[in-house]
Amino acid sequence: MVLFLLSLAIGALAHNHPQREGKLVGKVEALPPDGLVGDWTVAGVVVHVTAETEIDQEHGQVQVGGVVKIEGTFRTDGSLDAKEVEVLANPGPVTPPADSKVFGVVKLQPTAAAPVEAEGVALIRVFKLGDTVVREDFKVGVEHLLPEHMYDVFVDGVHAGAISTDGEGEGHLFLSTASLPGAEPLPPELSPLLDRQQVEVRDGSTVILTGNFADARWDGGGHPQREYLAVAPLASSEGVVMGLGVAEIKESKQTLKLAAFFLPATAPVTVVVDEQELGTVQTQANGYIHVIFSTQPEDDQLPLPEASLPVSSWQKLELRDASGEVLLSGEFMPTARPGTATAPGQVRRYLGRPHR
């Protein structure tokens, strides 16, 4: 119903783009019958793999259902000539058994020394089995900082790690006690994470962003977690609303339902939440996408990466093109009463006026 009402609220527009370099992250849906050379299907995109393609299987074997990252050149028909392939994860649990999860998220505020519009977010996530901690995660995401610059992250005066921003001034740090794709080891000095307070992002000795977990939004408890519903209207840089994301927890299932229009036609679009890539999908010929990510995927749904959970900790949703440019973005706004609020009502509220 959410996506149906969204389609009534917004029209469609198609664009064509020339051949270009890019990357694709998504679930492997089909492989050649004999070996790996040939055409794959990844997140709905046809991927051409040759004998010259470098395939990194350090984190697991290539298989249907696994998640891979592919770098190469997109053709004008939307398919991808693969230069490098890396297996990120394969089907199966990546989280140790746990009967409870506690998490806190705090928005990092810019200091007077920060670049204009600089912002960030820090997240703590702790998994427990009874009274025993079985996994701890710590994440920091930043944006609108200096491009291609190195920043240091300190927690209670302890150096946690470094963030290297990209050409858009965005970057992230992901630390964990578990072996997860994209995660670096959590320094022992930061454990237990639930005792940590002050987070600082520094440029040399100058504090750029700061926040305190005493001011964080906390949640937790046994699985399944409480019901939750939040919406993120997706707008262009000009402020025109062109899509919507709905994050939901219902019983033990967590989902992201996403629909957007006015995107480049038959082109890959990467879905990013708080600097975490969820996957890449291909737009239709009219520039429309409709995708569902889930912790219990069915049919053509895509899996939600464990490293991104829980959805109730999410702050920002972005759609990016193959070059990493942000096409649409929006912040999640939880409903006052998740158990009774309806997503169609949120669509009418946010899409009733599609322009600023």
Short mmCIF file of C-alpha atoms in Angstrom, two decimals:
data_model
loop_
_atom_site.label_atom_id
_atom_site.label_comp_id
_atom_site.label_asym_id
_atom_site.label_seq_id
_atom_site.Cartn_x
_atom_site.Cartn_y
_atom_site.Cartn_z
CA MET A 1 0.00 0.00 0.00
CA VAL A 2 2.88 2.38 0.83
CA LEU A 3 4.49 1.98 -2.55
CA PHE A 4 1.13 2.06 -4.39
CA LEU A 5 0.20 5.41 -2.85
CA LEU A 6 3.71 6.66 -3.56
CA SER A 7 3.33 5.77 -7.23
CA LEU A 8 0.11 7.79 -7.37
CA ALA A 9 1.78 10.78 -5.75
CA ILE A 10 4.75 11.10 -8.11
CA GLY A 11 5.22 10.76 -11.89
CA ALA A 12 8.11 9.18 -13.74
CA LEU A 13 11.02 10.45 -15.85
CA ALA A 14 13.73 8.62 -17.82
CA HIS A 15 17.35 9.61 -18.40
CA ASN A 16 20.20 8.03 -20.32
CA HIS A 17 23.83 8.02 -19.21
CA PRO A 18 27.01 7.12 -21.09
CA GLN A 19 29.34 4.26 -20.23
CA ARG A 20 31.16 4.87 -16.93
CA GLU A 21 33.20 3.30 -14.15
CA GLY A 22 31.31 2.21 -11.04
CA LYS A 23 30.72 -0.47 -8.46
CA LEU A 24 27.90 -2.79 -7.47
CA VAL A 25 27.15 -4.39 -4.10
CA GLY A 26 24.38 -6.95 -3.89
CA LYS A 27 23.18 -10.54 -3.66
CA VAL A 28 24.23 -13.07 -6.30
CA GLU A 29 21.04 -14.27 -7.99
CA ALA A 30 22.42 -16.40 -10.83
CA LEU A 31 25.76 -17.82 -12.00
CA PRO A 32 26.98 -19.49 -15.21
CA PRO A 33 26.27 -23.25 -15.36
CA ASP A 34 29.97 -24.13 -15.68
CA GLY A 35 32.52 -22.17 -13.64
CA LEU A 36 32.56 -18.45 -12.92
CA VAL A 37 33.35 -17.08 -16.38
CA GLY A 38 30.23 -15.81 -18.08
CA ASP A 39 27.21 -13.71 -17.17
CA TRP A 40 26.15 -13.39 -13.52
CA THR A 41 23.06 -11.69 -12.16
CA VAL A 42 23.71 -9.56 -9.07
CA ALA A 43 20.90 -7.50 -7.51
CA GLY A 44 19.08 -7.59 -10.85
CA VAL A 45 22.11 -6.40 -12.83
CA VAL A 46 23.78 -8.55 -15.53
CA VAL A 47 27.51 -8.79 -14.74
CA HIS A 48 29.97 -9.92 -17.41
CA VAL A 49 32.85 -11.91 -15.87
CA THR A 50 35.86 -12.91 -17.98
CA ALA A 51 39.06 -14.83 -17.37
CA GLU A 52 40.77 -11.49 -16.73
CA THR A 53 38.35 -10.58 -13.90
CA GLU A 54 40.04 -10.67 -10.48
CA ILE A 55 37.88 -12.64 -8.02
CA ASP A 56 38.64 -12.35 -4.28
CA GLN A 57 37.12 -15.27 -2.34
CA GLU A 58 38.96 -14.66 0.94
CA HIS A 59 35.66 -14.26 2.83
CA GLY A 60 33.93 -17.19 1.15
CA GLN A 61 33.24 -18.88 -2.15
CA VAL A 62 31.14 -17.25 -4.86
CA GLN A 63 27.66 -18.77 -4.65
CA VAL A 64 24.03 -17.90 -5.27
CA GLY A 65 22.69 -16.02 -2.26
CA GLY A 66 26.09 -14.59 -1.32
CA VAL A 67 26.81 -10.87 -1.21
CA VAL A 68 29.56 -9.53 -3.46
CA LYS A 69 31.16 -6.21 -4.35
CA ILE A 70 31.99 -5.70 -8.01
CA GLU A 71 34.02 -2.92 -9.62
CA GLY A 72 34.03 -2.34 -13.34
CA THR A 73 32.48 -0.41 -16.19
CA PHE A 74 28.77 -0.04 -16.76
CA ARG A 75 27.61 -0.36 -20.34
CA THR A 76 24.91 1.85 -21.80
CA ASP A 77 22.45 -1.08 -21.49
CA GLY A 78 22.95 -1.09 -17.69
CA SER A 79 25.04 -4.27 -17.54
CA LEU A 80 28.46 -4.30 -15.89
CA ASP A 81 31.86 -5.45 -17.22
CA ALA A 82 33.55 -6.74 -14.06
CA LYS A 83 37.21 -5.95 -13.39
CA GLU A 84 37.27 -7.00 -9.73
CA VAL A 85 34.91 -9.13 -7.63
CA GLU A 86 35.08 -9.51 -3.86
CA VAL A 87 32.92 -11.87 -1.81
CA LEU A 88 31.63 -9.96 1.22
CA ALA A 89 29.37 -12.54 2.85
CA ASN A 90 27.59 -15.81 2.21
CA PRO A 91 24.23 -17.12 3.43
CA GLY A 92 24.17 -18.03 7.08
CA PRO A 93 24.35 -16.24 10.45
CA VAL A 94 27.20 -13.81 11.04
CA THR A 95 26.06 -13.00 14.56
CA PRO A 96 26.81 -15.29 17.52
CA PRO A 97 23.76 -16.58 19.40
CA ALA A 98 22.25 -13.77 21.48
CA ASP A 99 19.02 -13.33 23.38
CA SER A 100 19.25 -9.55 23.76
CA LYS A 101 20.66 -6.54 21.98
CA VAL A 102 21.29 -3.04 23.36
CA PHE A 103 22.12 -0.12 21.14
CA GLY A 104 22.55 3.62 21.40
CA VAL A 105 22.91 6.26 18.71
CA VAL A 106 24.04 9.86 19.15
CA LYS A 107 24.29 12.67 16.62
CA LEU A 108 27.71 14.34 16.54
CA GLN A 109 27.59 18.11 16.66
CA PRO A 110 30.05 20.34 14.76
CA THR A 111 32.38 22.67 16.63
CA ALA A 112 33.31 26.19 15.51
CA ALA A 113 36.32 24.68 13.72
CA ALA A 114 34.22 22.31 11.59
CA PRO A 115 33.56 22.85 7.87
CA VAL A 116 30.14 24.25 6.95
CA GLU A 117 27.32 21.68 7.29
CA ALA A 118 29.66 19.10 8.87
CA GLU A 119 27.79 16.39 10.76
CA GLY A 120 28.13 12.83 11.97
CA VAL A 121 26.62 10.00 13.96
CA ALA A 122 28.03 7.43 16.40
CA LEU A 123 26.48 4.06 17.23
CA ILE A 124 27.11 1.50 19.96
CA ARG A 125 25.61 -1.97 19.65
CA VAL A 126 26.05 -4.78 22.20
CA PHE A 127 24.82 -8.39 21.89
CA LYS A 128 24.33 -10.46 25.03
CA LEU A 129 23.59 -14.10 25.85
CA GLY A 130 22.23 -13.96 29.36
CA ASP A 131 24.66 -11.73 31.25
CA THR A 132 27.55 -12.49 28.90
CA VAL A 133 28.52 -10.03 26.17
CA VAL A 134 29.10 -11.99 22.94
CA ARG A 135 29.66 -9.11 20.52
CA GLU A 136 30.27 -5.34 20.56
CA ASP A 137 30.07 -2.94 17.59
CA PHE A 138 31.06 0.70 17.35
CA LYS A 139 30.38 2.83 14.25
CA VAL A 140 31.00 6.46 13.33
CA GLY A 141 29.81 8.06 10.10
CA VAL A 142 30.67 11.60 8.97
CA GLU A 143 29.82 13.81 6.03
CA HIS A 144 30.50 17.33 4.70
CA LEU A 145 34.07 17.23 6.03
CA LEU A 146 37.15 18.04 3.97
CA PRO A 147 37.39 15.70 0.95
CA GLU A 148 40.14 13.08 0.81
CA HIS A 149 41.30 13.96 4.31
CA MET A 150 42.27 11.87 7.33
CA TYR A 151 40.48 12.32 10.66
CA ASP A 152 40.99 10.54 13.99
CA VAL A 153 38.21 9.23 16.22
CA PHE A 154 38.68 9.35 19.99
CA VAL A 155 36.40 7.79 22.60
CA ASP A 156 36.93 9.00 26.18
CA GLY A 157 40.42 10.08 25.16
CA VAL A 158 41.30 6.69 23.61
CA HIS A 159 42.21 6.59 19.91
CA ALA A 160 39.60 4.32 18.31
CA GLY A 161 40.69 4.56 14.69
CA ALA A 162 40.89 6.80 11.65
CA ILE A 163 38.40 7.94 9.03
CA SER A 164 39.57 8.69 5.51
CA THR A 165 36.96 10.78 3.70
CA ASP A 166 36.15 10.37 0.03
CA GLY A 167 35.91 13.06 -2.62
CA GLU A 168 32.59 14.22 -1.16
CA GLY A 169 33.91 14.56 2.40
CA GLU A 170 32.13 11.43 3.62
CA GLY A 171 33.59 8.50 5.52
CA HIS A 172 33.02 6.01 8.30
CA LEU A 173 34.71 3.84 10.91
CA PHE A 174 33.34 0.40 11.83
CA LEU A 175 34.84 -1.54 14.75
CA SER A 176 33.65 -4.88 16.12
CA THR A 177 34.72 -7.77 18.32
CA ALA A 178 33.31 -10.06 15.61
CA SER A 179 34.77 -10.80 12.19
CA LEU A 180 32.38 -8.88 9.93
CA PRO A 181 32.77 -7.54 6.38
CA GLY A 182 34.14 -4.00 6.54
CA ALA A 183 34.86 -4.10 10.28
CA GLU A 184 38.18 -3.51 12.00
CA PRO A 185 38.97 -5.03 15.42
CA LEU A 186 37.58 -3.12 18.39
CA PRO A 187 40.48 -1.92 20.59
CA PRO A 188 40.35 -3.70 23.98
CA GLU A 189 40.55 -0.30 25.72
CA LEU A 190 37.04 0.54 24.47
CA SER A 191 35.40 -2.52 26.01
CA PRO A 192 32.89 -2.56 27.62
CA LEU A 193 31.32 -0.14 25.13
CA LEU A 194 28.32 0.55 27.37
CA ASP A 195 30.67 2.42 29.73
CA ARG A 196 31.85 4.78 27.01
CA GLN A 197 30.73 8.43 26.94
CA GLN A 198 32.53 11.10 24.90
CA VAL A 199 33.11 10.71 21.14
CA GLU A 200 35.29 13.16 19.21
CA VAL A 201 36.33 13.40 15.58
CA ARG A 202 39.61 15.31 15.38
CA ASP A 203 41.66 16.93 12.66
CA GLY A 204 45.08 16.72 14.25
CA SER A 205 44.54 18.15 17.74
CA THR A 206 41.42 20.13 16.73
CA VAL A 207 38.01 18.69 17.62
CA ILE A 208 35.70 18.88 14.58
CA LEU A 209 32.68 16.85 15.74
CA THR A 210 31.67 15.81 19.25
CA GLY A 211 28.91 13.94 21.05
CA ASN A 212 28.19 12.15 24.32
CA PHE A 213 26.37 8.86 24.73
CA ALA A 214 24.72 10.35 27.81
CA ASP A 215 22.59 12.18 25.22
CA ALA A 216 22.07 9.13 23.00
CA ARG A 217 18.82 7.48 22.01
CA TRP A 218 18.93 4.05 23.64
CA ASP A 219 16.92 0.92 23.05
CA GLY A 220 17.32 -2.77 23.69
CA GLY A 221 15.91 -5.90 25.21
CA GLY A 222 15.18 -9.44 24.13
CA HIS A 223 14.50 -10.57 20.59
CA PRO A 224 12.17 -9.81 18.96
CA GLN A 225 12.42 -6.11 19.69
CA ARG A 226 9.40 -3.83 20.05
CA GLU A 227 7.47 -2.72 17.00
CA TYR A 228 8.93 0.29 15.23
CA LEU A 229 8.02 2.39 12.23
CA ALA A 230 9.90 5.33 10.71
CA VAL A 231 9.72 7.11 7.37
CA ALA A 232 12.37 8.96 5.38
CA PRO A 233 11.08 11.23 2.58
CA LEU A 234 13.73 11.20 -0.14
CA ALA A 235 14.46 14.58 -1.72
CA SER A 236 16.85 15.86 -4.35
CA SER A 237 19.46 18.54 -3.63
CA GLU A 238 16.84 21.07 -4.79
CA GLY A 239 14.42 19.88 -2.10
CA VAL A 240 11.99 18.06 -4.43
CA VAL A 241 10.54 14.92 -2.80
CA MET A 242 10.98 12.03 -5.24
CA GLY A 243 10.71 8.93 -3.06
CA LEU A 244 10.17 7.38 0.34
CA GLY A 245 11.83 4.83 2.61
CA VAL A 246 9.93 3.03 5.36
CA ALA A 247 11.90 1.24 8.11
CA GLU A 248 9.91 -1.20 10.20
CA ILE A 249 10.26 -3.77 12.96
CA LYS A 250 7.32 -6.13 13.34
CA GLU A 251 7.65 -9.14 15.60
CA SER A 252 11.07 -10.59 14.70
CA LYS A 253 11.23 -9.15 11.19
CA GLN A 254 13.04 -5.93 10.19
CA THR A 255 12.48 -4.36 6.78
CA LEU A 256 13.21 -1.36 4.62
CA LYS A 257 10.63 -0.66 1.92
CA LEU A 258 11.84 1.79 -0.67
CA ALA A 259 10.33 3.45 -3.73
CA ALA A 260 11.65 6.36 -5.80
CA PHE A 261 11.07 8.03 -9.16
CA PHE A 262 12.86 10.51 -11.46
CA LEU A 263 16.09 8.49 -11.34
CA PRO A 264 18.42 7.67 -14.27
CA ALA A 265 16.87 4.96 -16.45
CA THR A 266 18.16 1.35 -16.31
CA ALA A 267 21.04 2.44 -14.08
CA PRO A 268 22.49 0.98 -10.86
CA VAL A 269 21.53 2.80 -7.67
CA THR A 270 23.16 1.99 -4.32
CA VAL A 271 21.06 2.22 -1.15
CA VAL A 272 23.07 3.63 1.78
CA VAL A 273 22.05 4.02 5.43
CA ASP A 274 24.38 5.93 7.76
CA GLU A 275 27.32 5.24 5.40
CA GLN A 276 26.50 1.50 5.35
CA GLU A 277 25.78 0.12 1.87
CA LEU A 278 22.71 -2.12 1.94
CA GLY A 279 22.87 -3.14 -1.71
CA THR A 280 22.56 -1.99 -5.30
CA VAL A 281 19.49 -2.24 -7.50
CA GLN A 282 18.81 -1.26 -11.08
CA THR A 283 16.16 1.28 -12.02
CA GLN A 284 13.48 0.51 -14.56
CA ALA A 285 13.29 2.13 -18.01
CA ASN A 286 11.10 4.90 -16.55
CA GLY A 287 13.58 5.71 -13.76
CA TYR A 288 11.55 3.95 -11.04
CA ILE A 289 12.81 1.61 -8.30
CA HIS A 290 10.83 -0.49 -5.87
CA VAL A 291 12.81 -2.71 -3.49
CA ILE A 292 12.41 -4.37 -0.11
CA PHE A 293 15.33 -5.27 2.16
CA SER A 294 14.52 -7.71 4.96
CA THR A 295 16.06 -9.81 7.71
CA GLN A 296 13.82 -12.59 6.40
CA PRO A 297 13.94 -12.02 2.62
CA GLU A 298 11.40 -13.71 0.37
CA ASP A 299 11.26 -14.03 -3.42
CA ASP A 300 13.06 -11.02 -4.95
CA GLN A 301 13.66 -9.23 -1.63
CA LEU A 302 17.25 -8.44 -0.65
CA PRO A 303 18.88 -9.32 2.70
CA LEU A 304 19.54 -6.59 5.24
CA PRO A 305 23.24 -6.68 6.18
CA GLU A 306 23.67 -7.65 9.82
CA ALA A 307 26.14 -4.80 10.29
CA SER A 308 23.36 -2.28 9.54
CA LEU A 309 20.90 -3.49 12.18
CA PRO A 310 18.76 -2.59 14.01
CA VAL A 311 16.69 -0.43 11.65
CA SER A 312 15.50 1.61 14.64
CA SER A 313 19.03 3.02 14.96
CA TRP A 314 19.02 4.46 11.44
CA GLN A 315 19.27 8.19 10.93
CA LYS A 316 19.90 8.91 7.24
CA LEU A 317 18.92 7.20 3.98
CA GLU A 318 20.63 7.94 0.65
CA LEU A 319 20.43 6.75 -2.94
CA ARG A 320 23.72 7.07 -4.82
CA ASP A 321 24.69 6.56 -8.44
CA ALA A 322 27.59 4.43 -9.69
CA SER A 323 30.07 7.28 -9.15
CA GLY A 324 28.97 7.72 -5.51
CA GLU A 325 27.04 10.94 -6.10
CA VAL A 326 23.99 11.33 -3.86
CA LEU A 327 20.81 11.36 -5.97
CA LEU A 328 18.23 11.49 -3.16
CA SER A 329 18.50 11.64 0.63
CA GLY A 330 16.34 11.96 3.72
CA GLU A 331 16.33 11.48 7.49
CA PHE A 332 14.23 8.85 9.25
CA MET A 333 11.43 10.19 11.42
CA PRO A 334 9.94 7.64 13.85
CA THR A 335 6.18 7.70 14.33
CA ALA A 336 4.86 8.60 17.77
CA ARG A 337 3.06 5.27 18.23
CA PRO A 338 4.61 2.60 15.97
CA GLY A 339 1.93 0.08 16.86
CA THR A 340 -0.94 2.20 15.56
CA ALA A 341 0.50 4.61 12.96
CA THR A 342 0.04 3.69 9.32
CA ALA A 343 2.56 4.14 6.57
CA PRO A 344 -0.04 5.35 4.03
CA GLY A 345 -0.81 8.23 6.38
CA GLN A 346 2.86 9.12 6.41
CA VAL A 347 2.96 9.04 2.60
CA ARG A 348 0.08 11.48 2.38
CA ARG A 349 1.72 13.71 4.95
CA TYR A 350 5.11 13.90 3.27
CA LEU A 351 4.17 13.56 -0.39
CA GLY A 352 1.03 15.66 -0.41
CA ARG A 353 3.21 18.54 -1.60
CA PRO A 354 5.94 17.09 -3.81
CA HIS A 355 7.81 20.42 -4.03
CA ARG A 356 9.38 22.58 -1.37
#
